[in-house]
XYZ file of C-alpha atoms in Angstrom:
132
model
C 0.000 0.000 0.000
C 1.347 3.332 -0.901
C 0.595 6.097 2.253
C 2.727 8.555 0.086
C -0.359 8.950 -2.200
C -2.591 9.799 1.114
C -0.516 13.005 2.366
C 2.091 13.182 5.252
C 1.948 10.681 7.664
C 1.822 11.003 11.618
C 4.547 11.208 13.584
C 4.704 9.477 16.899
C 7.250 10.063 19.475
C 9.686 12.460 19.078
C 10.880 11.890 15.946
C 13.251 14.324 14.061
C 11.591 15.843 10.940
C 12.134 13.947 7.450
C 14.419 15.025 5.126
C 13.606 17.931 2.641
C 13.376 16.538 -0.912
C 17.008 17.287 -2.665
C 19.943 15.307 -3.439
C 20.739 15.093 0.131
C 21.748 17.130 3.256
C 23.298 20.172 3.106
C 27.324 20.730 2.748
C 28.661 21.924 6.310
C 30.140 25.317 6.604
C 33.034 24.766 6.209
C 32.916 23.162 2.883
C 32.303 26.783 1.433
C 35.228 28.361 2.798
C 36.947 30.199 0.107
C 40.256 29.639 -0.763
C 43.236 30.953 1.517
C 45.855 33.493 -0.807
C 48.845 31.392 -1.409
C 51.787 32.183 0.847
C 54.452 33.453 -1.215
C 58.087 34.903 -0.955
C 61.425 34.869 -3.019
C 62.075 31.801 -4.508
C 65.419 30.444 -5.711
C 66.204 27.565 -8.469
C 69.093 25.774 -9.516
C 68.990 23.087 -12.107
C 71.521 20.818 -14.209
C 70.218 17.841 -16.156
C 70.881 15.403 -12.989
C 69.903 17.951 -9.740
C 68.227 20.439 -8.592
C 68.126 22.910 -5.713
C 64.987 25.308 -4.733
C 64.451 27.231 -1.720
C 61.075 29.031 -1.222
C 59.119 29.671 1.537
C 58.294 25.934 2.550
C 62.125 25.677 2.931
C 64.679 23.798 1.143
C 64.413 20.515 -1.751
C 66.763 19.036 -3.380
C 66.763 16.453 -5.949
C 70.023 14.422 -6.691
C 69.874 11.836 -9.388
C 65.695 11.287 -9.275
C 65.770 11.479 -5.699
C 63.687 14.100 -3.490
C 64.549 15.176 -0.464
C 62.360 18.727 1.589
C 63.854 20.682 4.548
C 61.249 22.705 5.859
C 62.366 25.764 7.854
C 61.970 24.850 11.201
C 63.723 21.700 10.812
C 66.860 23.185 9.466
C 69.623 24.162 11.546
C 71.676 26.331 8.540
C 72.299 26.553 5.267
C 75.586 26.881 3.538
C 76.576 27.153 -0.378
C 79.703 27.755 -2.296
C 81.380 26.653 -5.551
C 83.031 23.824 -6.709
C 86.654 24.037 -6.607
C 86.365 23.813 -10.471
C 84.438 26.751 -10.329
C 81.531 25.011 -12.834
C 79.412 23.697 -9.670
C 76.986 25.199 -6.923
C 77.412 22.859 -4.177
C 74.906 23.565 -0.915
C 74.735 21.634 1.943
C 71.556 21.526 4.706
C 72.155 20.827 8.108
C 69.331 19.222 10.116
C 68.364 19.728 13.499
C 69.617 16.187 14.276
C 72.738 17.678 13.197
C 72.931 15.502 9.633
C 74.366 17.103 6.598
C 72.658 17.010 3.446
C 74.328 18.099 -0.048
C 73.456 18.298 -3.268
C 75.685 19.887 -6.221
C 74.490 21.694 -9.480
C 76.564 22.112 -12.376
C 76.297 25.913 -13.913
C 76.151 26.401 -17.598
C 77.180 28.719 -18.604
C 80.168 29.005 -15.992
C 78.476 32.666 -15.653
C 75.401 31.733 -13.935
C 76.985 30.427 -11.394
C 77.749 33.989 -10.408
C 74.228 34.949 -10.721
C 72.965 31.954 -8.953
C 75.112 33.244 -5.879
C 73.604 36.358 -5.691
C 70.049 35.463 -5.922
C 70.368 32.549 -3.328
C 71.982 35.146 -0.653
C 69.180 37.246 -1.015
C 66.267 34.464 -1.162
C 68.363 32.699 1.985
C 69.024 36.196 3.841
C 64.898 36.932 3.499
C 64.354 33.306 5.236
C 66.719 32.957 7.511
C 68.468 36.342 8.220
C 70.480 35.657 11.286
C 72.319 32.273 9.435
């Protein structure tokens, strides 16, 4: 027997109203929050065809040879770069809280950018960490 055809039915008890017709209950709040603005800063890349080295403001990844590895800032204890004694590489070196050392090495080609890649990581690491 169909009691759908006769109206709404009685309720007994106290039972919780039925469900407005739809395609279901309604999304909680907070599925309608709009999105948060990215958080963004100076960035820095360095890449040969092997490696690579980025710091941005999540902290510090390298890859070496297919393999990832993040620092994130408050889990690094400093940061220190130089070149190659050839002079052809950025070599950079992360040292964890734990006190490991991690390193990674790009090769710069030109031999040029290697110059500019030095200036633009001192100023992306001096905006991060500006006491070392």
């Amino acid at each position: 027997m169909n009691h759908a055809a006769y109206g709404p039915q009685p309720r007994y008890g106290n039972q919780p109203p039925p469900p407005p017709p739809g395609f279901g209950p309604p999304l909680p709040q907070y599925a309608f929050a709009p999105p948060q603005p990215a958080v963004t800063g100076p960035e820095f890349l360095a890449v040969d065809c092997h490696n690579s080295i980025v710091v941005d403001v999540s902290g510090v990844s390298f890859e070496v040879n297919g393999f990832d590895a993040e620092f994130p800032w408050p889990e690094i204890r400093s940061v220190h770069f130089q070149a190659s004694p050839s002079g052809k590489a950025l070599m950079m070196a992360v040292i964890h809280l734990d006190g490991q050392m991690y390193e990674c090495v790009v090769v710069a080609k030109p031999r040029e950018r290697l110059g500019e890649w030095f200036g633009q990581l001192a100023a992306v690491l001096g905006y991060y960490r500006p006491m070392g």
